[in-house]
CSV table of C-alpha atoms in Angstrom, one decimal:
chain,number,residue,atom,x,y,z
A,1056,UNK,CA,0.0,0.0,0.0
A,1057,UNK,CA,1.3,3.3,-1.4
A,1058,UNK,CA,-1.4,5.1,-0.1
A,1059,UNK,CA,-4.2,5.2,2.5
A,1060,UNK,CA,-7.1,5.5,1.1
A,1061,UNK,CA,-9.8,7.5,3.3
A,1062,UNK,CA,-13.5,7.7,3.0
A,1063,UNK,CA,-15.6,11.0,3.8
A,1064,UNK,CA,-17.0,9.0,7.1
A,1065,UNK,CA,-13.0,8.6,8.4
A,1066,UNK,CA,-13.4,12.3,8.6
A,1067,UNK,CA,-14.2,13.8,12.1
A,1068,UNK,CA,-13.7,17.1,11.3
A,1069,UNK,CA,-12.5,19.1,8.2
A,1070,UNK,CA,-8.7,17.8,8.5
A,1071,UNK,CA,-8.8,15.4,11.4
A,1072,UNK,CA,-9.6,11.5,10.4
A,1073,UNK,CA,-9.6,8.9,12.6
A,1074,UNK,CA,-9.3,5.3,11.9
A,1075,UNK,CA,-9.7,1.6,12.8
A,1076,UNK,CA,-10.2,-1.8,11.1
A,1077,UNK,CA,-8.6,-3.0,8.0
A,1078,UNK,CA,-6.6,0.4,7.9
A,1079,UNK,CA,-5.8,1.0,11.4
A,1080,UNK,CA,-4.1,-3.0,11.4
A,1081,UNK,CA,-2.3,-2.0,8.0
A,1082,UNK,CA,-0.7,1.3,9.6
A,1083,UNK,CA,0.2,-0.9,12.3
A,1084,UNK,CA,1.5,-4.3,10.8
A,1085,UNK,CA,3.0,-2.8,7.9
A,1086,UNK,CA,4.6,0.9,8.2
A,1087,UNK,CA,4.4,0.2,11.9
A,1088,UNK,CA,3.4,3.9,12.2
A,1089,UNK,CA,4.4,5.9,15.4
A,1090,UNK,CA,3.1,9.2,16.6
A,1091,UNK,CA,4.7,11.6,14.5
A,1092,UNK,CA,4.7,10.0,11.1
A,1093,UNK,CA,4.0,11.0,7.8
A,1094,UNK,CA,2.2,9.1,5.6
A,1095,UNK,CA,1.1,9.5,2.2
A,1096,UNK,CA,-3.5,9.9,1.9
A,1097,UNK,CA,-5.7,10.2,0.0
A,1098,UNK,CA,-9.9,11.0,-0.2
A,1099,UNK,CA,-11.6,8.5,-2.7
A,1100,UNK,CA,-12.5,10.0,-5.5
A,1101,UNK,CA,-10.8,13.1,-4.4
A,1102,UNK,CA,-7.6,14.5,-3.9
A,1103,UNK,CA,-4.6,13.4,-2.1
A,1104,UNK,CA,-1.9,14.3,0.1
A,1105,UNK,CA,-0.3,13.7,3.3
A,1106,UNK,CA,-1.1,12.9,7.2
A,1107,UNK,CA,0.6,13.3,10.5
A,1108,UNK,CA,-0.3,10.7,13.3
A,1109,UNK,CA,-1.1,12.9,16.5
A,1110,UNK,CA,-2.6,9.9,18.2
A,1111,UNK,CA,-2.2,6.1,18.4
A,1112,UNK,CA,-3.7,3.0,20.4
A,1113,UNK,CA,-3.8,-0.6,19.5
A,1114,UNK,CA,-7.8,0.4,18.4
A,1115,UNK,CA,-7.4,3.8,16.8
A,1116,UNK,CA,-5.6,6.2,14.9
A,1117,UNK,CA,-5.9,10.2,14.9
A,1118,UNK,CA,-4.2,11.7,11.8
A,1119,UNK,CA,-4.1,15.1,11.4
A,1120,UNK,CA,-4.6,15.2,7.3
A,1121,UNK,CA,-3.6,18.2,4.2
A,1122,UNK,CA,-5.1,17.5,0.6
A,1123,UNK,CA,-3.3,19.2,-2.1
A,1124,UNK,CA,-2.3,17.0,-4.8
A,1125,UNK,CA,-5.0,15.9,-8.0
A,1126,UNK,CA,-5.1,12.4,-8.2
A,1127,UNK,CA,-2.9,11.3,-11.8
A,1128,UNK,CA,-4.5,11.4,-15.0
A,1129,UNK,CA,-6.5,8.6,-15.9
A,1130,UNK,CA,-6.0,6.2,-19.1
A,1131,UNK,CA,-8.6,7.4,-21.7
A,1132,UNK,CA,-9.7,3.6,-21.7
A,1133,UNK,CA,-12.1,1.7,-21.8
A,1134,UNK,CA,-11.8,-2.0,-21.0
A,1135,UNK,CA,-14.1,-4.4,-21.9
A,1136,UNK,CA,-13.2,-7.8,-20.6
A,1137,UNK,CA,-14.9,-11.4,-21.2
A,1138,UNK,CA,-15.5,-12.3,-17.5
A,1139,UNK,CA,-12.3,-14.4,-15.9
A,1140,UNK,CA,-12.0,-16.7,-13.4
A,1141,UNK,CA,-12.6,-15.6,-9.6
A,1142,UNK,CA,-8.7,-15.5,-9.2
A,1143,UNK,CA,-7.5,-13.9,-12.8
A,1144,UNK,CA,-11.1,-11.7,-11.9
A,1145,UNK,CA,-9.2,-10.4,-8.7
A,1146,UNK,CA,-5.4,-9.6,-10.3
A,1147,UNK,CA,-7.3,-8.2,-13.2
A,1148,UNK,CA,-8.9,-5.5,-11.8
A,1149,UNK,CA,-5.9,-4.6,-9.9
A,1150,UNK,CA,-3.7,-4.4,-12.5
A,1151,UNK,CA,-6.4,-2.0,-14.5
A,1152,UNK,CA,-6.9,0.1,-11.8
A,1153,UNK,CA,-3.6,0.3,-10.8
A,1154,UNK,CA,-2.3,1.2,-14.5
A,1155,UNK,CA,-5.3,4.1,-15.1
A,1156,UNK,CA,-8.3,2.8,-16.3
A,1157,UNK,CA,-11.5,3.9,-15.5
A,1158,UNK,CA,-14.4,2.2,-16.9
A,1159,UNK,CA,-14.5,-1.5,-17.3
A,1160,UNK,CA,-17.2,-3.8,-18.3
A,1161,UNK,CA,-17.1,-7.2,-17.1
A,1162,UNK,CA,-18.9,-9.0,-20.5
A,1163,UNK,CA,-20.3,-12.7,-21.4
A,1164,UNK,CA,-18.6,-14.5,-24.0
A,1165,UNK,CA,-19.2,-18.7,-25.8
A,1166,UNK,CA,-16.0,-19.6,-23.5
A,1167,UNK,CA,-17.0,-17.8,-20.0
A,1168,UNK,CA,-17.7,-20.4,-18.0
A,1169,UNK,CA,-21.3,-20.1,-16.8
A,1170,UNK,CA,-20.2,-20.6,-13.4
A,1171,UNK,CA,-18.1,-17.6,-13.2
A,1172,UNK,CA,-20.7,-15.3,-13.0
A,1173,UNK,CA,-22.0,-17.3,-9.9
A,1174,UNK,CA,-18.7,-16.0,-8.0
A,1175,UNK,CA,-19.1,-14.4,-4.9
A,1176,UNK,CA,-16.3,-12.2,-6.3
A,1177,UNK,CA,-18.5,-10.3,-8.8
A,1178,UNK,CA,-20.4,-8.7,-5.3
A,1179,UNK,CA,-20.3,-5.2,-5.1
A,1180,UNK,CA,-18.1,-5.2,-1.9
A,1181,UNK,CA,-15.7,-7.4,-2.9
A,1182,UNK,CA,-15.7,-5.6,-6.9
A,1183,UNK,CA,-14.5,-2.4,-4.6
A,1184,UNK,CA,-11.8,-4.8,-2.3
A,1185,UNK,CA,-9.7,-5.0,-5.6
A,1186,UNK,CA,-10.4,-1.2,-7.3
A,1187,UNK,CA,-9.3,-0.2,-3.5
A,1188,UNK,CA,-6.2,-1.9,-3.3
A,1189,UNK,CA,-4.9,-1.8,-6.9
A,1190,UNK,CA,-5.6,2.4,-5.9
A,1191,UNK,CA,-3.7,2.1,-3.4
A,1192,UNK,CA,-1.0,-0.1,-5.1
A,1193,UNK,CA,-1.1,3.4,-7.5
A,1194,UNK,CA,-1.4,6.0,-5.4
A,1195,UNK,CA,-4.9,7.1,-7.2
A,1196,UNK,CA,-7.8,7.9,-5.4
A,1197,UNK,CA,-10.6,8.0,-8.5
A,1198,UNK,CA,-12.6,4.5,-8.5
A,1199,UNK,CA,-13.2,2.9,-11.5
A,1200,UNK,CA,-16.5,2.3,-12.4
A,1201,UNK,CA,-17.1,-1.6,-12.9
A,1202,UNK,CA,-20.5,-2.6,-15.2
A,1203,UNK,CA,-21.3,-6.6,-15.5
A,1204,UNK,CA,-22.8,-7.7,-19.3
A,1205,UNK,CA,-24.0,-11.2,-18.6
A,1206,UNK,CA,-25.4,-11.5,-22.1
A,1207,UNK,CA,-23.5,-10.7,-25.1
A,1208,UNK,CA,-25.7,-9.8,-27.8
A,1209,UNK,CA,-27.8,-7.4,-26.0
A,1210,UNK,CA,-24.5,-5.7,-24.9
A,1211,UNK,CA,-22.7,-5.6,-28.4
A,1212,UNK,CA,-25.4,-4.8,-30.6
A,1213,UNK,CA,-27.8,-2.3,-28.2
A,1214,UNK,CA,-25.3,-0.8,-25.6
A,1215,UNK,CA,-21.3,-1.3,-27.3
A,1216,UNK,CA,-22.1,1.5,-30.6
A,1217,UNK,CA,-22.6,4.1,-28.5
A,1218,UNK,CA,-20.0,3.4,-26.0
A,1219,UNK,CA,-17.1,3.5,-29.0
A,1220,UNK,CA,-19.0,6.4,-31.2
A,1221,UNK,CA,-16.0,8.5,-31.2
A,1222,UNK,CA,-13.3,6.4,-30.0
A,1223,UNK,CA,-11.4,3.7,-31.8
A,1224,UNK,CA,-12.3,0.1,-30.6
A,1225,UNK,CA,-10.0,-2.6,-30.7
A,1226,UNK,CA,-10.2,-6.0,-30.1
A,1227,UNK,CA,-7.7,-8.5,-29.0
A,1228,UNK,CA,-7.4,-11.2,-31.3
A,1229,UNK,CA,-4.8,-13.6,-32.4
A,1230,UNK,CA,-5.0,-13.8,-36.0
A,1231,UNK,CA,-6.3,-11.4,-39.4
A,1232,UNK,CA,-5.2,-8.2,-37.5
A,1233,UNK,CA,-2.3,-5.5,-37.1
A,1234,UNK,CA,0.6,-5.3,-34.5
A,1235,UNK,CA,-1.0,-3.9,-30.9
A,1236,UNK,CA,-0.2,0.3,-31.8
A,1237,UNK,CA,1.9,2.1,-29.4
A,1238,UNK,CA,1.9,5.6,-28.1
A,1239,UNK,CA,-1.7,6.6,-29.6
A,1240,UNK,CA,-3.4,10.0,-28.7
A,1241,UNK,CA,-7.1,8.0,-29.3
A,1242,UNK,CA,-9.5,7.3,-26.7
A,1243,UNK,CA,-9.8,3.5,-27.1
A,1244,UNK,CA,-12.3,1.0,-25.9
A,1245,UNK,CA,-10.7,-2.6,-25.8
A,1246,UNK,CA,-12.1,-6.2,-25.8
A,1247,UNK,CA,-9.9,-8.8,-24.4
A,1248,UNK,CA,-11.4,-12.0,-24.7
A,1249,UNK,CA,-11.8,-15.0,-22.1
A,1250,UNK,CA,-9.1,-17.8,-22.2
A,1251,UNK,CA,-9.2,-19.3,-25.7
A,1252,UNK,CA,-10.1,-16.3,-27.0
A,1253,UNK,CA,-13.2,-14.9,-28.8
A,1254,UNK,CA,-15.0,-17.2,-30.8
A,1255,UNK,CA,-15.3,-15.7,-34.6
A,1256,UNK,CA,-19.0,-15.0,-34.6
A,1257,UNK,CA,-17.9,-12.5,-31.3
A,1258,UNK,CA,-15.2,-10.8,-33.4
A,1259,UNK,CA,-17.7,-10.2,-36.5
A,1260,UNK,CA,-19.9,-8.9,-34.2
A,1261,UNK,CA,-17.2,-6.4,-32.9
A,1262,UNK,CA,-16.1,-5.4,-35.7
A,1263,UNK,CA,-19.7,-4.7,-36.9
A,1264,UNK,CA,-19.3,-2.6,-33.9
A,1265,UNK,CA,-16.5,-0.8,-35.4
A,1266,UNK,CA,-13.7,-2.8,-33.9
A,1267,UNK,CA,-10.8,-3.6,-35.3
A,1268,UNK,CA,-8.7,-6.7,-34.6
A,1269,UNK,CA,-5.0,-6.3,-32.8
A,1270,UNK,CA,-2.6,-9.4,-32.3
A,1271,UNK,CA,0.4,-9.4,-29.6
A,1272,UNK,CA,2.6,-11.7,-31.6
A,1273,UNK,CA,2.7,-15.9,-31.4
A,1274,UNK,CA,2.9,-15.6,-27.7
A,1275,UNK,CA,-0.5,-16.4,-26.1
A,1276,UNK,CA,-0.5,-14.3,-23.5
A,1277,UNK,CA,-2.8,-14.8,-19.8
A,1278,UNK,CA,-5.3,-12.3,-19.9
A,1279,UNK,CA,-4.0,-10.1,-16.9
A,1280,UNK,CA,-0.8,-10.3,-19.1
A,1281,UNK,CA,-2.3,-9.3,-22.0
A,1282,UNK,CA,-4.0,-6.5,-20.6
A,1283,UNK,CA,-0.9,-4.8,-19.1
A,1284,UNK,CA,0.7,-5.2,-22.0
A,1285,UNK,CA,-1.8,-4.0,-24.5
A,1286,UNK,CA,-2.3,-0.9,-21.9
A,1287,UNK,CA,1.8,0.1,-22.1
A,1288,UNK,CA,1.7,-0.5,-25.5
A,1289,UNK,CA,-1.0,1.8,-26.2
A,1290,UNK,CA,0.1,4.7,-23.9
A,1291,UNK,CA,3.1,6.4,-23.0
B,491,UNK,CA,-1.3,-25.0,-21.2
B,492,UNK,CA,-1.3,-23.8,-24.7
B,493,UNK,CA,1.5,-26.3,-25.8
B,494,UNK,CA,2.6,-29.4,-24.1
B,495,UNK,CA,6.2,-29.1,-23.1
B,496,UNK,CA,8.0,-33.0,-23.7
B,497,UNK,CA,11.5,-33.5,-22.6
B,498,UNK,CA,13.7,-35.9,-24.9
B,499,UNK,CA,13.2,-38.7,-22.1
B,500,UNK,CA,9.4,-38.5,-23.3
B,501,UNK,CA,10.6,-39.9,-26.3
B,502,UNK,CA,10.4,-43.8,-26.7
B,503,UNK,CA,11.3,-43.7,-30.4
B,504,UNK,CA,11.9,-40.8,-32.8
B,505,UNK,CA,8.0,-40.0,-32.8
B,506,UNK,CA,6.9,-42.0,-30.3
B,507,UNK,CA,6.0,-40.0,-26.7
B,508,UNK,CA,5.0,-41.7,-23.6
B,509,UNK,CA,3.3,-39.6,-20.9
B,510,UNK,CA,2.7,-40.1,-17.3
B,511,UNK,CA,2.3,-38.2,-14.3
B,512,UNK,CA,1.8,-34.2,-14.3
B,513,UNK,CA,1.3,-34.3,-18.1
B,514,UNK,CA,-0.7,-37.2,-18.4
B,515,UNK,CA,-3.6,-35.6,-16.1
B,516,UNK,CA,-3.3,-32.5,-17.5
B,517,UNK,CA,-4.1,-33.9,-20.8
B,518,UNK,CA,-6.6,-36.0,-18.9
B,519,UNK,CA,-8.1,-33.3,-16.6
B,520,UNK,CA,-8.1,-30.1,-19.0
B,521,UNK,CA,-8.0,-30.7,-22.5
B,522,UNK,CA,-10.4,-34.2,-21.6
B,523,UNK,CA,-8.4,-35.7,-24.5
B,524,UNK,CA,-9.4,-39.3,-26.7
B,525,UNK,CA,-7.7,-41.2,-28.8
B,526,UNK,CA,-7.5,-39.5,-32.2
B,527,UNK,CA,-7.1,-35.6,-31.0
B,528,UNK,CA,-4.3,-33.6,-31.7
B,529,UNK,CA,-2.4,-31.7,-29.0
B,530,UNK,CA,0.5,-29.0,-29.4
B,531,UNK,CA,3.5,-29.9,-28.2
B,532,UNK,CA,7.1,-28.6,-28.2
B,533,UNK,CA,10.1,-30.3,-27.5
B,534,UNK,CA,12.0,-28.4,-24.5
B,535,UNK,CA,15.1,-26.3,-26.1
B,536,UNK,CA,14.1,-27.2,-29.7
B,537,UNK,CA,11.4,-27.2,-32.3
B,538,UNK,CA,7.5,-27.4,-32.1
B,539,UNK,CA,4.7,-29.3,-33.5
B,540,UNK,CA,1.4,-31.4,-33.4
B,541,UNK,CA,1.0,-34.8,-31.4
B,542,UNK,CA,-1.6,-37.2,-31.9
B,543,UNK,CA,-2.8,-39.5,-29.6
B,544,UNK,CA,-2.9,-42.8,-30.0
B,545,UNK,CA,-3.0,-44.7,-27.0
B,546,UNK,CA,-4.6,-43.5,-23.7
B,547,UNK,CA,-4.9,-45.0,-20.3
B,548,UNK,CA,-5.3,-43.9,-16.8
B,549,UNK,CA,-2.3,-44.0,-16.1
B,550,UNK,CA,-0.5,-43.4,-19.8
B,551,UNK,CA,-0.6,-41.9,-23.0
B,552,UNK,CA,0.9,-42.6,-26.3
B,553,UNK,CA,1.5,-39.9,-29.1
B,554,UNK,CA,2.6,-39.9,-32.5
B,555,UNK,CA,4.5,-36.2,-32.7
B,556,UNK,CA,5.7,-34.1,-35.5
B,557,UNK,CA,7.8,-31.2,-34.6
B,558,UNK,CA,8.3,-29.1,-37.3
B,559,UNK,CA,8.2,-25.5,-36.7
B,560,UNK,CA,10.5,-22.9,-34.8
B,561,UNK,CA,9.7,-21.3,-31.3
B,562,UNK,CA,8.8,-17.8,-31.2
B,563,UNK,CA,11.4,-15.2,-31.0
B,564,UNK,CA,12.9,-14.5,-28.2
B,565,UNK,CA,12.9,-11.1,-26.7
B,566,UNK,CA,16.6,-9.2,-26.6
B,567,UNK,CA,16.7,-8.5,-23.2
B,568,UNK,CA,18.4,-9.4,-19.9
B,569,UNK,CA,15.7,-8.8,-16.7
B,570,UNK,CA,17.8,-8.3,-13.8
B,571,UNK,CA,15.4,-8.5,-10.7
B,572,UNK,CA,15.5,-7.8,-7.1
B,573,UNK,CA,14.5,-10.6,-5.6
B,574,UNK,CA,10.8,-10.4,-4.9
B,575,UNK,CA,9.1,-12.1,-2.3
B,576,UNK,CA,7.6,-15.9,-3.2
B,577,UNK,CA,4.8,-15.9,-4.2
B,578,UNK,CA,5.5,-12.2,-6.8
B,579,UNK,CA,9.1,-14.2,-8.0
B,580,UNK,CA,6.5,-17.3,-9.4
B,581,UNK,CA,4.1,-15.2,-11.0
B,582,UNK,CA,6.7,-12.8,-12.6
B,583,UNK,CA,9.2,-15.5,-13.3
B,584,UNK,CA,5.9,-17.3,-15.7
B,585,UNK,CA,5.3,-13.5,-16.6
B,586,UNK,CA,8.8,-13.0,-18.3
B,587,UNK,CA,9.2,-16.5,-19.7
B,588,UNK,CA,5.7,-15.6,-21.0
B,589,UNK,CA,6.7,-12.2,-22.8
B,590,UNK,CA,10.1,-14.4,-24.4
B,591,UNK,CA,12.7,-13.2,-22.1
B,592,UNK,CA,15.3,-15.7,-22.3
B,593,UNK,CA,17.8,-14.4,-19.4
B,594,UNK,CA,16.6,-13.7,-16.0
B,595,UNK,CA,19.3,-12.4,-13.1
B,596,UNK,CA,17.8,-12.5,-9.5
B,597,UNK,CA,19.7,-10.1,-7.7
B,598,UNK,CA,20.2,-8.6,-4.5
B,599,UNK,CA,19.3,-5.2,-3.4
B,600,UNK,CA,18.9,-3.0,0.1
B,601,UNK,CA,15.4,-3.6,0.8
B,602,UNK,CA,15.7,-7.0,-0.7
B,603,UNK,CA,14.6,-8.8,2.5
B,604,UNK,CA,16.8,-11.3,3.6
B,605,UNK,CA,14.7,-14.4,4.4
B,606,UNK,CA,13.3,-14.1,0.4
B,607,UNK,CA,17.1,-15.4,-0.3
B,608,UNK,CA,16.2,-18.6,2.0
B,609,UNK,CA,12.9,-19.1,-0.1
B,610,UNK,CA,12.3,-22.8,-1.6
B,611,UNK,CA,11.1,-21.4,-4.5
B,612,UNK,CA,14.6,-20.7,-5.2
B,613,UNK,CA,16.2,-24.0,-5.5
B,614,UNK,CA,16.0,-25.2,-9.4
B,615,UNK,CA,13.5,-27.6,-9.7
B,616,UNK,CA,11.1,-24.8,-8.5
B,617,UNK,CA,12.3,-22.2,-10.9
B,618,UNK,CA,12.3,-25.0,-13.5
B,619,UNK,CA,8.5,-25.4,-12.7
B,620,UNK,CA,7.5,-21.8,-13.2
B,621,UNK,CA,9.6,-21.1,-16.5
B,622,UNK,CA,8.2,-24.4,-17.6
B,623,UNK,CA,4.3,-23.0,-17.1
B,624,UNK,CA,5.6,-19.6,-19.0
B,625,UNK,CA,6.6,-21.5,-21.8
B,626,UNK,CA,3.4,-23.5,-22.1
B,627,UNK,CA,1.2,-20.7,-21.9
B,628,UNK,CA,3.5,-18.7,-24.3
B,629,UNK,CA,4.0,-21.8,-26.6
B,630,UNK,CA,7.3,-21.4,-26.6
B,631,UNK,CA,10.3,-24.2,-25.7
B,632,UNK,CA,13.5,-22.3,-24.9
B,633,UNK,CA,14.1,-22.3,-21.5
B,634,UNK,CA,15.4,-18.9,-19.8
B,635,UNK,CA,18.2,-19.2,-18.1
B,636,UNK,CA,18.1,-18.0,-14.5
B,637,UNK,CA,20.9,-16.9,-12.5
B,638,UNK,CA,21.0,-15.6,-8.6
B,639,UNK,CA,23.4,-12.5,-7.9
B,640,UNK,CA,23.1,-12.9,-4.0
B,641,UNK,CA,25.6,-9.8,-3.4
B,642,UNK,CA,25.0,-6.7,-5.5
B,643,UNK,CA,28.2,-4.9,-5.3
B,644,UNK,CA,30.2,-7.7,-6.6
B,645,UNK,CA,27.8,-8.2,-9.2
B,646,UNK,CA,27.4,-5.0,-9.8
B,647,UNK,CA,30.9,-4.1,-9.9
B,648,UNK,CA,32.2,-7.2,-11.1
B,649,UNK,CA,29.8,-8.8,-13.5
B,650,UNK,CA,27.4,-6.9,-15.0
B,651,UNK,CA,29.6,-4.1,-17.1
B,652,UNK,CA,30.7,-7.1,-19.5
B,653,UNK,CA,26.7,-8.1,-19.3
B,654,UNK,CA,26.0,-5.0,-20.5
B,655,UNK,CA,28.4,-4.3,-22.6
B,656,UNK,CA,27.7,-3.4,-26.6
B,657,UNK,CA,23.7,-3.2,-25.2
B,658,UNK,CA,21.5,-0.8,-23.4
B,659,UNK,CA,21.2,-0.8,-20.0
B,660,UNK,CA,18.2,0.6,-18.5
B,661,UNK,CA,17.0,1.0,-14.6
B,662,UNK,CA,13.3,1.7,-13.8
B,663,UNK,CA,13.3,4.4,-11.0
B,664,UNK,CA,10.4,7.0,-10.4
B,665,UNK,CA,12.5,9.7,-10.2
B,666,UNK,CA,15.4,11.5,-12.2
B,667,UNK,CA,14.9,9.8,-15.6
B,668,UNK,CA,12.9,10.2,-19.0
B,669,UNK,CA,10.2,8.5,-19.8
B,670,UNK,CA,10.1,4.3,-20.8
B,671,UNK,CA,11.2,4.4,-24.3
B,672,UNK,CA,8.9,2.4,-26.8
B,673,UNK,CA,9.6,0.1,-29.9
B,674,UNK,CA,13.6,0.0,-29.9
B,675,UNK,CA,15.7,-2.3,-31.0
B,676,UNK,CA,18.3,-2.4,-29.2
B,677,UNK,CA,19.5,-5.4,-26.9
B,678,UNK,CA,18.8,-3.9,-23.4
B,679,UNK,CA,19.8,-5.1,-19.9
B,680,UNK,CA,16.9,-4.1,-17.9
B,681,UNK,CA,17.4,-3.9,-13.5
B,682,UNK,CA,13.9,-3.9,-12.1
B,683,UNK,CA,13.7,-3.3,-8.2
B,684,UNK,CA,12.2,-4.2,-5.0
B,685,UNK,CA,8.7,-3.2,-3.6
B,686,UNK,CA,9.9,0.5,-2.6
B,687,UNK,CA,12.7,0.5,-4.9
B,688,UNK,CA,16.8,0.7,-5.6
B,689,UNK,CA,18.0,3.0,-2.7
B,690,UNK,CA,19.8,6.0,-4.1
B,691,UNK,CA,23.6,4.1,-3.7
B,692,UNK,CA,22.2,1.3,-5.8
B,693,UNK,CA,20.8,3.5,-8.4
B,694,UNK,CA,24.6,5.3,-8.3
B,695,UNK,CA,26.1,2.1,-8.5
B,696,UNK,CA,24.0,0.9,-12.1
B,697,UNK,CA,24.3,4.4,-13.7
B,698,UNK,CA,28.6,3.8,-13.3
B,699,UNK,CA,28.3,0.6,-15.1
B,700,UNK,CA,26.1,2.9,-18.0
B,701,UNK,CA,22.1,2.2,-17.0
B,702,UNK,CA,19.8,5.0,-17.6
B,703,UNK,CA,17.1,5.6,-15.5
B,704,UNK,CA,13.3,4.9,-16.8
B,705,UNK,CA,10.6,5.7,-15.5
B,706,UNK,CA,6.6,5.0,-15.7
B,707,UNK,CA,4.6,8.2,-14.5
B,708,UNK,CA,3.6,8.4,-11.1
B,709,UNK,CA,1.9,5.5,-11.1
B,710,UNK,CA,3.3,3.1,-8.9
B,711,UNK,CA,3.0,-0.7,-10.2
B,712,UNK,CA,3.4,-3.9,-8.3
B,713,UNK,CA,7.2,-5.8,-9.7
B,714,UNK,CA,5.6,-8.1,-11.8
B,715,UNK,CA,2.8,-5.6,-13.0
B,716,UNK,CA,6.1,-3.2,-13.9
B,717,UNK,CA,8.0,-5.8,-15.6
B,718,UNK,CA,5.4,-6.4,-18.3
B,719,UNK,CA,4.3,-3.0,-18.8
B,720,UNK,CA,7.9,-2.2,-19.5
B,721,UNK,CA,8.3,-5.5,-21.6
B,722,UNK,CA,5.6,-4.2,-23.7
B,723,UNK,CA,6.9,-0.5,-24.5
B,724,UNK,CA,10.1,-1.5,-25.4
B,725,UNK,CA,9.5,-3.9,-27.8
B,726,UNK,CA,6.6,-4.9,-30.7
């Protein structure tokens, strides 16, 4: 954890938090804070900066907190990704959040297994566990916003057109495309498809879409592999 | 497993393979193989092809295999690595094999902590394990080599200006340096740190055996995150 990420309720008054739970053990355990300390904050979805512990006790911590720093620019991305397995689920969406990305949509796809959509790790409060700590991995403070498409068709054809008009939409795809771009200015929704890929009838139906294929070489990749390296590539 | 990795004690005769144990329930577990299918397979260190079964037991497998094509490039870059802790050294050791990085230097740094050196992961039939799961994701048979540096002045000092030599050597550091370049092509020798980085002495220390320091915004990624974001600029 780069950063402690607060909540408005941590707040007691306009610059003095107190915490306990989850955090306060992780001040303790890990920096094994004292009175005194700095260490580095920041308000979700708001901006960051630094506190001072003024008091300490094995059930609570006072802070005495300054926001001044913006959070750093996001990735003007988009991720679409065909729903993974509880544990690829979990390291996905830190790595994504933890690289820049903002908006992801957890979609359906022929090779999702239907069970993975049963996983208690697709609740709302354990969604937020991961965006939390790959945000704190990054020093960020913006949540991503995480949307679940459990059927494709309905997604692709009604909801996908209007969230690529504008943008250039790529999809992931080992064969019939270009080289993965690098360094683009474009705002870029990506698909990355489940292990085994998309089947073809999915890729037609992105590139009806206005998707166009992108390959990473021979190597197949593991998708939370693939999407760090698809995200370098792309930007600086 | 996206190819199925045989050694040259698979073989019984020139085509003939023999599978049991590890292999054998993969094949039987994941692919649910029968008699007639065709598997990819590589042999380790050499060329790659198709295998088709015919024989299969519980307890053994028989496959007729034609290896006829080349592995995959491999990448032109040394990864030197501060030893991470367990379970990030697996995952980033199947990362890199994964991305084609064919020479991997586990090295020591300041906040390297000391029990990570004791690790069981370390010993070689561990490593072997990991690079062997990269390179049947990747499919890919060339194994990296992997080499522990368990002093890093010595190394530093000693071994790594003629590792270094004739290519570019590169340090990732948040501070001080220009940006990750993208798409070069020239052989690089790449020193990744800890979790909380090189200490300033160490950085020192590269820069007078001729690294440059990278860096990747402000954003700050977990080891094995870093290593294939920085993988990915530098190379197609």
């Amino acid at each position: 954890m780069n950063l402690l990420l607060l909540t408005s309720d941590d707040f007691v008054s306009d610059s003095l938090v107190k915490l306990q739970g989850r955090q306060l053990q992780h001040v303790l355990g890990v920096h094994q804070a004292k009175v005194g300390d700095t260490l580095r904050v920041g308000l979700v979805n708001d901006r960051m900066g630094e506190g001072i512990i003024t008091g300490l006790s094995a059930d609570s911590l006072e802070m005495e907190v300054s926001l001044t720093e913006q959070p750093p620019e996001a990735l003007p991305l988009t991720v679409l990704l065909a729903l993974p397995r509880p544990k690829m689920l979990k390291r996905s969406l830190q790595h994504l959040t933890a690289l820049g990305v903002k908006r992801i949509v957890l979609m359906n796809s022929y090779r999702v297994e239907k069970s993975f959509w049963q996983s208690p790790w697709l609740s709302e409060e354990k969604i937020h566990e991961q965006l939390v700590l790959g945000l704190e991995q990054a020093r960020d403070t913006i949540l991503p916003e995480v949307v679940q498409e459990k059927r494709f068709k309905p997604f692709v054809e009604d909801r996908l057109p209007a969230m690529v008009e504008g943008k250039r939409g790529l999809v992931a795809h080992p064969v019939g495309g270009n080289a993965c771009p690098h360094q683009i200015s474009d705002e870029v929704v990506l698909a990355i498809g489940p292990e085994g890929g998309f089947i073809p009838y999915e890729v037609e139906k992105l590139e009806e879409a206005g998707f166009e294929r992108i390959h990473l070489g021979s190597r197949i990749l593991r998708v939370e592999t693939a999407v760090t390296a698809i995200t370098s590539k792309l930007y600086d």
